[in-house]
CSV table of N, CA and C in Angstrom, one decimal:
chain,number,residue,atom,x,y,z
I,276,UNK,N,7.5,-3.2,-35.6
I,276,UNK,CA,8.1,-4.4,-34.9
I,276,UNK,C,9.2,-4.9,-35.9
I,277,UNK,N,10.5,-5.2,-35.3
I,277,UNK,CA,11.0,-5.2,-36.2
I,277,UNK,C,11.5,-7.1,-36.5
I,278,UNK,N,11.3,-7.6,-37.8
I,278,UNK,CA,11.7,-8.6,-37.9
I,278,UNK,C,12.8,-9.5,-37.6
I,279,UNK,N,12.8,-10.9,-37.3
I,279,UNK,CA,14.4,-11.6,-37.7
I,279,UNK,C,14.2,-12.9,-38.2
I,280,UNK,N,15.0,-13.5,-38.8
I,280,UNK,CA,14.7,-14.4,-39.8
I,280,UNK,C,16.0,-15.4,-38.7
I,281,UNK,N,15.0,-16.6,-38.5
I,281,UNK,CA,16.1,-18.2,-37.9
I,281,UNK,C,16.0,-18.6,-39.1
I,282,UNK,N,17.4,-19.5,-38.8
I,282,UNK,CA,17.8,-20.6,-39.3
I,282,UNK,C,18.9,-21.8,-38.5
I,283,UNK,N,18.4,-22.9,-39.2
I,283,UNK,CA,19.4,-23.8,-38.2
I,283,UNK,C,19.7,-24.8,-39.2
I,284,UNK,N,20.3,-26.2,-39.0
I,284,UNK,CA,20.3,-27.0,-39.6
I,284,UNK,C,20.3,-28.4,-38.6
I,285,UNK,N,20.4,-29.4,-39.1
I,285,UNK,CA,20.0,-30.4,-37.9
I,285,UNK,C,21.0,-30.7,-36.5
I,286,UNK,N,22.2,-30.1,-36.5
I,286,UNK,CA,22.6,-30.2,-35.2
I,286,UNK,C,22.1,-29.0,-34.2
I,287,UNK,N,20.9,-27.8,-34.6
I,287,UNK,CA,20.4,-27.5,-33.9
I,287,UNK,C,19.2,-27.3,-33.6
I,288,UNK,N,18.4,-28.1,-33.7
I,288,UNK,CA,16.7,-28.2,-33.9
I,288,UNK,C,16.3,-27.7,-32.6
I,289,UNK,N,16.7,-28.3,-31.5
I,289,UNK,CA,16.3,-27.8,-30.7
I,289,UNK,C,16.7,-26.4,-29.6
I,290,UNK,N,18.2,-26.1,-30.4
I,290,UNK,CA,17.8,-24.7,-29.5
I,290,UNK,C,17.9,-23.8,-30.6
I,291,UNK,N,17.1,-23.7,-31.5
I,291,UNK,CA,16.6,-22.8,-32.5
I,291,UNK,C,15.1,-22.9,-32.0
I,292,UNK,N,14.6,-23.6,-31.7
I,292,UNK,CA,12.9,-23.4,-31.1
I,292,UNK,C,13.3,-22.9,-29.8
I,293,UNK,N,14.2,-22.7,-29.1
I,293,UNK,CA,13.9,-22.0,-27.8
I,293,UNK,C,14.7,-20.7,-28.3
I,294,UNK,N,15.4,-20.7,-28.7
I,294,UNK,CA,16.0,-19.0,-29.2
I,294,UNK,C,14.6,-18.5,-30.0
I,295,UNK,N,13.9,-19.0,-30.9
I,295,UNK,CA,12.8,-18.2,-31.2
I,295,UNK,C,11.9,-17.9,-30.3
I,296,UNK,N,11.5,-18.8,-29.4
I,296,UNK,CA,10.4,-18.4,-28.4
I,296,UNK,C,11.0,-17.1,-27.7
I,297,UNK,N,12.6,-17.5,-27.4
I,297,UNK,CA,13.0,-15.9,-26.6
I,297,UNK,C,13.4,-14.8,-27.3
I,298,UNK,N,13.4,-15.0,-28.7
I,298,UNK,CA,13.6,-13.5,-29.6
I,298,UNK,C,12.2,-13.1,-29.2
I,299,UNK,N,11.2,-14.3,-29.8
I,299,UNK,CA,9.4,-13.3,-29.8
I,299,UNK,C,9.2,-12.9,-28.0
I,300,UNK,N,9.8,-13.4,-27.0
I,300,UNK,CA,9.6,-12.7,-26.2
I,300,UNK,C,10.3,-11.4,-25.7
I,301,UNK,N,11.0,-11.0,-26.7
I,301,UNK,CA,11.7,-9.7,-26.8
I,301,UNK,C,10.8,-8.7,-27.7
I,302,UNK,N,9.9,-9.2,-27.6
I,302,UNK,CA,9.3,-8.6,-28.6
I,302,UNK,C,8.7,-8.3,-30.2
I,303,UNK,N,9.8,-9.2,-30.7
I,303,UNK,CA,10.0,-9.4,-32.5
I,303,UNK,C,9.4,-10.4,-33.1
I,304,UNK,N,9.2,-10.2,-34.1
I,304,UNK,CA,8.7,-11.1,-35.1
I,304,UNK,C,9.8,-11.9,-35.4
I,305,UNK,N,9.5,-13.3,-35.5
I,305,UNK,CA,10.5,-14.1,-36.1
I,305,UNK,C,10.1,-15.0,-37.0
I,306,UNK,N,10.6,-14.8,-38.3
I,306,UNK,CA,10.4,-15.4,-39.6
I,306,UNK,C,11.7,-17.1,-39.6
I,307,UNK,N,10.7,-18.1,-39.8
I,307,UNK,CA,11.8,-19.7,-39.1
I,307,UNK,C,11.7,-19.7,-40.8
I,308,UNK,N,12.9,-20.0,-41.3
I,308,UNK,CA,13.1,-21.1,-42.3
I,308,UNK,C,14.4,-22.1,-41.8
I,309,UNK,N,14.0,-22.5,-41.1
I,309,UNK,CA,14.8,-23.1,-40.7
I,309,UNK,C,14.7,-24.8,-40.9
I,310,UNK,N,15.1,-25.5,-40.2
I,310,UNK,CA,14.6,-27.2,-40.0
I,310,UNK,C,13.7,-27.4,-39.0
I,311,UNK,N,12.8,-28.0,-38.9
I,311,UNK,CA,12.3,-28.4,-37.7
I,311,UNK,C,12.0,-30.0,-37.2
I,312,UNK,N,12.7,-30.8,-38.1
I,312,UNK,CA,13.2,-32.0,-37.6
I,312,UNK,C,14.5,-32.4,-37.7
I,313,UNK,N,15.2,-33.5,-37.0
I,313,UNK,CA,16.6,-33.7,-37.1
I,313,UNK,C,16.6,-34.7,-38.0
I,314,UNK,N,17.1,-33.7,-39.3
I,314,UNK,CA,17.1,-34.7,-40.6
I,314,UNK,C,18.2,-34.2,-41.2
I,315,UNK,N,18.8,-34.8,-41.9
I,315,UNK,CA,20.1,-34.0,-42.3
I,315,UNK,C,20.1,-32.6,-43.1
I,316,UNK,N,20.3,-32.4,-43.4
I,316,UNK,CA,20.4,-31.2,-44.2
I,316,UNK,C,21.8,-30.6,-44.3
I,317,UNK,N,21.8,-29.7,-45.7
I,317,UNK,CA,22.9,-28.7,-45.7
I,317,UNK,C,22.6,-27.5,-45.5
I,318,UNK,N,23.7,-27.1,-44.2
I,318,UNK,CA,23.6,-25.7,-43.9
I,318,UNK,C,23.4,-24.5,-44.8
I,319,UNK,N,24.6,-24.5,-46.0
I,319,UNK,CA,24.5,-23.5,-47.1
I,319,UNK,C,23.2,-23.0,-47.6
I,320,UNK,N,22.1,-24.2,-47.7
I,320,UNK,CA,20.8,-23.7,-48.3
I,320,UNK,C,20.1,-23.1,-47.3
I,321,UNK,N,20.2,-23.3,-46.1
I,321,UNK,CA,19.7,-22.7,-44.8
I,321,UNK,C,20.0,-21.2,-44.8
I,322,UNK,N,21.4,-21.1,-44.7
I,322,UNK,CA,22.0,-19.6,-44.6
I,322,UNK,C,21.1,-19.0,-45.8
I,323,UNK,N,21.5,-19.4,-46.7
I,323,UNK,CA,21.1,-18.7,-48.2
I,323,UNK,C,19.5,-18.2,-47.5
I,324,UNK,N,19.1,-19.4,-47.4
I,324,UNK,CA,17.0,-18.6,-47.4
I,324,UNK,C,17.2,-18.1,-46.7
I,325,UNK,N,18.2,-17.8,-45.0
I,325,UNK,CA,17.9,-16.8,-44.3
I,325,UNK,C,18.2,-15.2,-45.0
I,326,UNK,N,19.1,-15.5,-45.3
I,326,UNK,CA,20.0,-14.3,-46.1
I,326,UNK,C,19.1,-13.7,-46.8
I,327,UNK,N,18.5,-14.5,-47.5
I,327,UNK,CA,17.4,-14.0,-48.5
I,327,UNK,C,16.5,-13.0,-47.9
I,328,UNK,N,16.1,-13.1,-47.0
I,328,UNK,CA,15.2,-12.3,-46.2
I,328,UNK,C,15.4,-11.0,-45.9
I,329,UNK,N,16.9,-11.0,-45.4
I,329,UNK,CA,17.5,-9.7,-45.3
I,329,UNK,C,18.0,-9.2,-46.3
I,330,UNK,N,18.0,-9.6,-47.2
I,330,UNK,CA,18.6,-8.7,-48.4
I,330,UNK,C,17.1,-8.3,-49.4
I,331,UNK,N,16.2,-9.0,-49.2
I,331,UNK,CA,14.9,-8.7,-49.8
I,331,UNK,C,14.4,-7.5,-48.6
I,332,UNK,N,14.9,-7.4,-48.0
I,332,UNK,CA,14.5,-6.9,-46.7
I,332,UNK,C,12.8,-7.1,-45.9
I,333,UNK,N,12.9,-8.1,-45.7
I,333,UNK,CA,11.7,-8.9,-45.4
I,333,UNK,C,12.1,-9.2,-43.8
I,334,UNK,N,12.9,-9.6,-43.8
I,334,UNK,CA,14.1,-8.9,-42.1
I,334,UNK,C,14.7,-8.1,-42.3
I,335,UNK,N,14.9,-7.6,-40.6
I,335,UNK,CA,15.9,-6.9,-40.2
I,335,UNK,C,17.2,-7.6,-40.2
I,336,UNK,N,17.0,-8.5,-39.4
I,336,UNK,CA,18.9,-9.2,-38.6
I,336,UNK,C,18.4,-10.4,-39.0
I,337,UNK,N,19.5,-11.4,-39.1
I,337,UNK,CA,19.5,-12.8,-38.7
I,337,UNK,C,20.0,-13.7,-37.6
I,338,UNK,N,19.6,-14.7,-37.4
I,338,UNK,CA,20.1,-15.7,-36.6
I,338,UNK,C,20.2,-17.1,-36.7
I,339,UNK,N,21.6,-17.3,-37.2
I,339,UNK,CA,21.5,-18.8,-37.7
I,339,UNK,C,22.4,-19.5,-36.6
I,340,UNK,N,21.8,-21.0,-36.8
I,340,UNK,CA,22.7,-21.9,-35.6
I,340,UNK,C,23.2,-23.3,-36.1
I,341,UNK,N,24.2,-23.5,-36.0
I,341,UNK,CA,25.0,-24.9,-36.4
I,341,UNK,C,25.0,-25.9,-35.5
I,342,UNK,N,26.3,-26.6,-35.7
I,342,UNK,CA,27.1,-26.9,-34.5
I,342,UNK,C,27.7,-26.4,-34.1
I,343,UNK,N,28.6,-25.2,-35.2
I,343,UNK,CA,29.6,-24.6,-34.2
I,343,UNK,C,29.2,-23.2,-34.7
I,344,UNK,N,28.4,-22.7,-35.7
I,344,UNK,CA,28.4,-21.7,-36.1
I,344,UNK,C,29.1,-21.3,-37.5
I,345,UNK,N,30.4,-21.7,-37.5
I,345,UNK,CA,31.4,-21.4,-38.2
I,345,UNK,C,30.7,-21.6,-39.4
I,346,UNK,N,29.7,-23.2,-39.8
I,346,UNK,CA,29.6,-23.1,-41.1
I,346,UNK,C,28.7,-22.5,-41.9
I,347,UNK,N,27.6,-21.9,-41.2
I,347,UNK,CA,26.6,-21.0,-41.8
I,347,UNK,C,27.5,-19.5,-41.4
I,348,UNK,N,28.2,-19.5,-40.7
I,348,UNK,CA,28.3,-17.9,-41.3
I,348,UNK,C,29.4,-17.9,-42.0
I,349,UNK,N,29.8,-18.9,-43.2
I,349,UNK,CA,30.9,-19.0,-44.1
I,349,UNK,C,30.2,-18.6,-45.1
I,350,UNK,N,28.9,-19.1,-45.2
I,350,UNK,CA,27.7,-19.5,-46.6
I,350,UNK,C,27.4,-18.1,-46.6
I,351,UNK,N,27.1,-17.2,-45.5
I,351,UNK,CA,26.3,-16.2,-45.3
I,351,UNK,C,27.0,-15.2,-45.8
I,352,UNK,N,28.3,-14.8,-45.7
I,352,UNK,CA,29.6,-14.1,-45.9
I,352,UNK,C,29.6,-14.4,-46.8
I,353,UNK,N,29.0,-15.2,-48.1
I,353,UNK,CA,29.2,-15.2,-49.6
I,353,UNK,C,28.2,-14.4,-49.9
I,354,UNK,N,26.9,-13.9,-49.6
I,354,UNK,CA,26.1,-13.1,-49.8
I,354,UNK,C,25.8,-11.9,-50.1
I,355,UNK,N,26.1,-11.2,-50.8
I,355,UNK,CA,26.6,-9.7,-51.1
I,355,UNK,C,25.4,-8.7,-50.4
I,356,UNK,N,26.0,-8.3,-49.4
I,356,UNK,CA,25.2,-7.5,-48.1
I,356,UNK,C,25.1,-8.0,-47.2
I,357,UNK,N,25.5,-9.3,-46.6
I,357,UNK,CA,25.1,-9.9,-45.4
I,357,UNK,C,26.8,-9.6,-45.0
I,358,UNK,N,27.0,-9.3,-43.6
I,358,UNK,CA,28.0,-9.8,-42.6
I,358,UNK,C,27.9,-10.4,-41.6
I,359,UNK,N,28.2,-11.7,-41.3
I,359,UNK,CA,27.3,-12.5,-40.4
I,359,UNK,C,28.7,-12.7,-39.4
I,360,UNK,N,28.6,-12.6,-38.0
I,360,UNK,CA,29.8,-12.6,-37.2
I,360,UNK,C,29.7,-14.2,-36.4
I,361,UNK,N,30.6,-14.9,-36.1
I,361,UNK,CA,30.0,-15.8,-35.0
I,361,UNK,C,30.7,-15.5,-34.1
I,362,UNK,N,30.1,-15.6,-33.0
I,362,UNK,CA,30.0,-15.3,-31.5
I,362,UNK,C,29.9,-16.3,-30.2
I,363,UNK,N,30.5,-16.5,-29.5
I,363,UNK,CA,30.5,-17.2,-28.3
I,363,UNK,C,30.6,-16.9,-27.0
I,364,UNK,N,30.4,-15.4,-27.0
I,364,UNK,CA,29.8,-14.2,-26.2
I,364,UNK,C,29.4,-13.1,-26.0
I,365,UNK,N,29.0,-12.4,-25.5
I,365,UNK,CA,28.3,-11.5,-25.3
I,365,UNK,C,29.5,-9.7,-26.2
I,366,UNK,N,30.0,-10.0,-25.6
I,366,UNK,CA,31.1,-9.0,-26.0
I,366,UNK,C,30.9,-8.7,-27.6
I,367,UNK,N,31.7,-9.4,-28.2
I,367,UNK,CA,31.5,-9.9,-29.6
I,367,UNK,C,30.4,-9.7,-30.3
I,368,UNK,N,29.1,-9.9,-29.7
I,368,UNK,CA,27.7,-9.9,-29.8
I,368,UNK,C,27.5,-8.5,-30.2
I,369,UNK,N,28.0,-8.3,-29.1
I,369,UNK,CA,27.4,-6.2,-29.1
I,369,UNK,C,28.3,-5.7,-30.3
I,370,UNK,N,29.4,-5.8,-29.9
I,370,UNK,CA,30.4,-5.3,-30.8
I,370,UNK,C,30.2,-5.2,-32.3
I,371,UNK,N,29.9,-6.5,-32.6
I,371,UNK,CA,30.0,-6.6,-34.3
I,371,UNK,C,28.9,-5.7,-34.9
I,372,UNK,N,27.6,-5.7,-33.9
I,372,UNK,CA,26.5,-4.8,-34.6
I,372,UNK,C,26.9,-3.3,-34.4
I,373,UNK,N,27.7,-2.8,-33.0
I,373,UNK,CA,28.1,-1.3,-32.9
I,373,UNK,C,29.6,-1.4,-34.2
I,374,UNK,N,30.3,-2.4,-34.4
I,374,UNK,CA,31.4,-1.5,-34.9
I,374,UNK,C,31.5,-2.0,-36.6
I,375,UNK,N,30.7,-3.3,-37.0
I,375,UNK,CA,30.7,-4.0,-37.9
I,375,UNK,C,29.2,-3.7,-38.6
I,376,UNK,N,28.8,-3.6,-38.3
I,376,UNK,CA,27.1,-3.0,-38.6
I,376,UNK,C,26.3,-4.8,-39.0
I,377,UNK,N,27.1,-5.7,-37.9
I,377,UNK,CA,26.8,-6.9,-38.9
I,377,UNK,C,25.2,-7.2,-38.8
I,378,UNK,N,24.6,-7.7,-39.5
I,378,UNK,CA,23.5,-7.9,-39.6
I,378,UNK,C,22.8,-9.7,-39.8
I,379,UNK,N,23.7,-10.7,-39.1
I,379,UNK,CA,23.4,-11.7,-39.1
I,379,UNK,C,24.6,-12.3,-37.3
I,380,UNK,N,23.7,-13.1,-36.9
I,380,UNK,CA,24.8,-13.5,-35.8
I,380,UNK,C,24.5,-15.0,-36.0
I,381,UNK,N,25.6,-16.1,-35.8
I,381,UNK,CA,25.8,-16.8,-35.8
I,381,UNK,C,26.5,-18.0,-34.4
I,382,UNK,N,26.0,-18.6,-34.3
I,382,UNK,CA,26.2,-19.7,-33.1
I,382,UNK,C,26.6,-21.2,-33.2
I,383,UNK,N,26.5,-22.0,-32.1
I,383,UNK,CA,26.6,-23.2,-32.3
I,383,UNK,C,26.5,-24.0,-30.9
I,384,UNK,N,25.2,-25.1,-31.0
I,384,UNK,CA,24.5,-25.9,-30.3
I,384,UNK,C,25.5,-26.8,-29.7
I,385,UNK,N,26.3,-27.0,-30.1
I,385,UNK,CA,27.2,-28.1,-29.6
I,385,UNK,C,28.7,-27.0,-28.9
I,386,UNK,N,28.7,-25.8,-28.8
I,386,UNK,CA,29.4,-25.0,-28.3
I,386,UNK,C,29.3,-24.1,-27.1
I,387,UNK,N,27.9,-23.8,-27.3
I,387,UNK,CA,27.2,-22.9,-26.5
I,387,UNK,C,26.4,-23.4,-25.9
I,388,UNK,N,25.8,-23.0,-24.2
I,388,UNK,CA,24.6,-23.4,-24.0
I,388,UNK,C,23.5,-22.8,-24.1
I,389,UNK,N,22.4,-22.6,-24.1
I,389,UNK,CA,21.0,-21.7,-24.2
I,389,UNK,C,21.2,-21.0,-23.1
I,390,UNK,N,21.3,-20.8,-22.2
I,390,UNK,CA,21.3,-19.4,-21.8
I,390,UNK,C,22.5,-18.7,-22.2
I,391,UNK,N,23.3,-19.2,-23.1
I,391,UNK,CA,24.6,-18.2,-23.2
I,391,UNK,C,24.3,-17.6,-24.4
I,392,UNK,N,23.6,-18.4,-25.2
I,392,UNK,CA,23.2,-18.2,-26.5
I,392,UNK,C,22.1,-17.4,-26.5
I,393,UNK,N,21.2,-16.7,-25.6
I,393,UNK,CA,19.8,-16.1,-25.5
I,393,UNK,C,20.7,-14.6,-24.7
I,394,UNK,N,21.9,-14.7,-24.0
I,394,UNK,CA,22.7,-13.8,-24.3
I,394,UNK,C,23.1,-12.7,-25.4
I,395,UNK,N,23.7,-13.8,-25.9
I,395,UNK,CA,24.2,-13.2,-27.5
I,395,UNK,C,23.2,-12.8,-28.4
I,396,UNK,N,22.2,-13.3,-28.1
I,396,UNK,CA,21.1,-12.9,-29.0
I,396,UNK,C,20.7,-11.0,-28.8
I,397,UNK,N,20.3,-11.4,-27.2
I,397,UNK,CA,20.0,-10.2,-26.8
I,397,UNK,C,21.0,-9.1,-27.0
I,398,UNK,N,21.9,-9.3,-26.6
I,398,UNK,CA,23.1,-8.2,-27.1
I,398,UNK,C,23.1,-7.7,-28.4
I,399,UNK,N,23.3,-8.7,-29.3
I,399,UNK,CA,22.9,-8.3,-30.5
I,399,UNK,C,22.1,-7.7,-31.1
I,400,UNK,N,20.6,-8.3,-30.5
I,400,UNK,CA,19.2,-7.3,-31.0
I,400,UNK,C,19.0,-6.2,-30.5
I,401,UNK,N,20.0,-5.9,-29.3
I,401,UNK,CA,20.2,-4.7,-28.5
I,401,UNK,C,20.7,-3.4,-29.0
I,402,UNK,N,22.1,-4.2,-29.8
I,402,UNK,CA,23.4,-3.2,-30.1
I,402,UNK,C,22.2,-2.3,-31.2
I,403,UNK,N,22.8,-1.5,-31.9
I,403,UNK,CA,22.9,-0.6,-33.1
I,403,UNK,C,24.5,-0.1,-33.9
I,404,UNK,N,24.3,0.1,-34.8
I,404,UNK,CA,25.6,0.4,-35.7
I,404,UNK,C,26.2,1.7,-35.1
I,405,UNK,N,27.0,2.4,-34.7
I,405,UNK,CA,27.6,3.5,-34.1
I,405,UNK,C,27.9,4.4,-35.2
I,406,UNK,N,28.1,3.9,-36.5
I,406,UNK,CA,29.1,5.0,-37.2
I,406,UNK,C,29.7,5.9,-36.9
I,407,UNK,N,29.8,6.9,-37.7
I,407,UNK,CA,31.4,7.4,-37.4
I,407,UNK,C,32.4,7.1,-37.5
I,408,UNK,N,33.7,6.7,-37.0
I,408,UNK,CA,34.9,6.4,-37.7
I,408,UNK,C,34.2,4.2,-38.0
I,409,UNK,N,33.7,4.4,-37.7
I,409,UNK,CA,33.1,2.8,-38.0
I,409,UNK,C,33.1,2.6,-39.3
I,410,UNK,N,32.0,4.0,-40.0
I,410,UNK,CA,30.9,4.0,-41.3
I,410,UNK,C,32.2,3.6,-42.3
I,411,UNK,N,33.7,4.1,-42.1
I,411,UNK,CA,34.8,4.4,-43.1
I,411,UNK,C,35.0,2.9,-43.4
I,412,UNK,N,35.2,1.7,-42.3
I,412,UNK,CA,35.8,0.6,-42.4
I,412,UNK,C,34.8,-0.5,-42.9
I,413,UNK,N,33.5,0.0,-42.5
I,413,UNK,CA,32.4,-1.0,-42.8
I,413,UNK,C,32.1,-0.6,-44.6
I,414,UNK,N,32.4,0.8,-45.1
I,414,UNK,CA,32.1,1.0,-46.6
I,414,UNK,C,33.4,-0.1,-47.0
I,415,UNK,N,34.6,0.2,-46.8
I,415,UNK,CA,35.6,-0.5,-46.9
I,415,UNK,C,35.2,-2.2,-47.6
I,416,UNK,N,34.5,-2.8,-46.3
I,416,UNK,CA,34.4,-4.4,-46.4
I,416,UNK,C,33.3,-4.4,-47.9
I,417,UNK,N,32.0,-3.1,-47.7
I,417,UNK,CA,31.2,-3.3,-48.8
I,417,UNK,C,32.6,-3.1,-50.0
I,418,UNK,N,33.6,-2.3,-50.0
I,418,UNK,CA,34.3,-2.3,-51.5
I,418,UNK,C,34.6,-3.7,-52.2
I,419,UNK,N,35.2,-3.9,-50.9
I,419,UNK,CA,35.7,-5.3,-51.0
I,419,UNK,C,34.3,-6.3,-51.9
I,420,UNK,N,33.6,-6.6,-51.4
I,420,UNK,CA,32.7,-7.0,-51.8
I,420,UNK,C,32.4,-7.1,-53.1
I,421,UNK,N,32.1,-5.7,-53.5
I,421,UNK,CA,31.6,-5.2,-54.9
I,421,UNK,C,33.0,-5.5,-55.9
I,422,UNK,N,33.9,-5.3,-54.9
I,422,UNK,CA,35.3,-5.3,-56.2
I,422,UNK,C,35.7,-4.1,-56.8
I,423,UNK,N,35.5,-3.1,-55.5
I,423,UNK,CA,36.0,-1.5,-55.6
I,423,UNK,C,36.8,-1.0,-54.7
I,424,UNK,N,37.8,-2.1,-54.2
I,424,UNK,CA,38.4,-1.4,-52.6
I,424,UNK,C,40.0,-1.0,-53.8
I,425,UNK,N,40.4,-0.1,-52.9
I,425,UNK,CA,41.5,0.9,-53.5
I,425,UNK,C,42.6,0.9,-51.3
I,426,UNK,N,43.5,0.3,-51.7
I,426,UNK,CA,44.0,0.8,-50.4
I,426,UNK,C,44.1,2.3,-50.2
């Protein structure tokens, strides 16, 4: 069964408990470090524990949720292995896992509604990485990363 690791921060408490109920009814384990009251918090330390997960490999994918998204998958994109995409539909969703190999999706409660967001989820947990001319662009982003890209 394969894992996924929430996170949220306080502008999304409450559709982080319903996106978990409908990841585990997809089947998966879902590992919450998330918030579970609307108390302030900083997103960065959120992303980070999620992040942590998957790079310990303790998860598979992530799913973090903001307000808009934008600022947890800035935090997450500092994480050397994580590519975390944000998404505000379904398209995008599928995409980034078939052509990006990303392994974190990102949202936002004040953007999206729950069923659009239980969408993107599913798309996401759906896709798989395609490789093939993909594998070339996605080593690419890892050069970058490490501090070995050569045009």
């Amino acid at each position: 069964m394969k894992k996924i690791v929430i996170a949220n921060d306080h502008a999304a408490v409450d559709m982080k408990f319903k996106i978990k109920e409908y990841i585990e009814s997809l089947g998966y384990e879902v590992i919450n470090v998330g918030i579970d009251e609307i108390v302030r918090c900083d997103y960065p330390d959120l992303a980070y524990a999620a992040c942590e997960k998957i790079i310990s490999k303790e998860a598979e994918l992530g799913v973090l949720i903001c307000g808009t998204g934008v600022g947890m998958s800035l935090a997450a994109n500092k994480i050397k292995g994580i590519r975390a995409c944000v998404c505000s539909e379904t398209y995008s969703a599928r995409l980034c896992r078939e052509h990006n190999n990303a392994n974190v999706i990102c949202f936002g409660e004040r953007v999206i509604g729950i069923e659009t967001a239980k969408e993107i989820v599913k798309a996401f947990l759906g896709a798989e990485f395609q490789n093939g001319k993909h594998s070339a662009r996605v080593q690419k982003i890892i050069d970058i990363e490490e501090g070995k890209y050569k045009k």
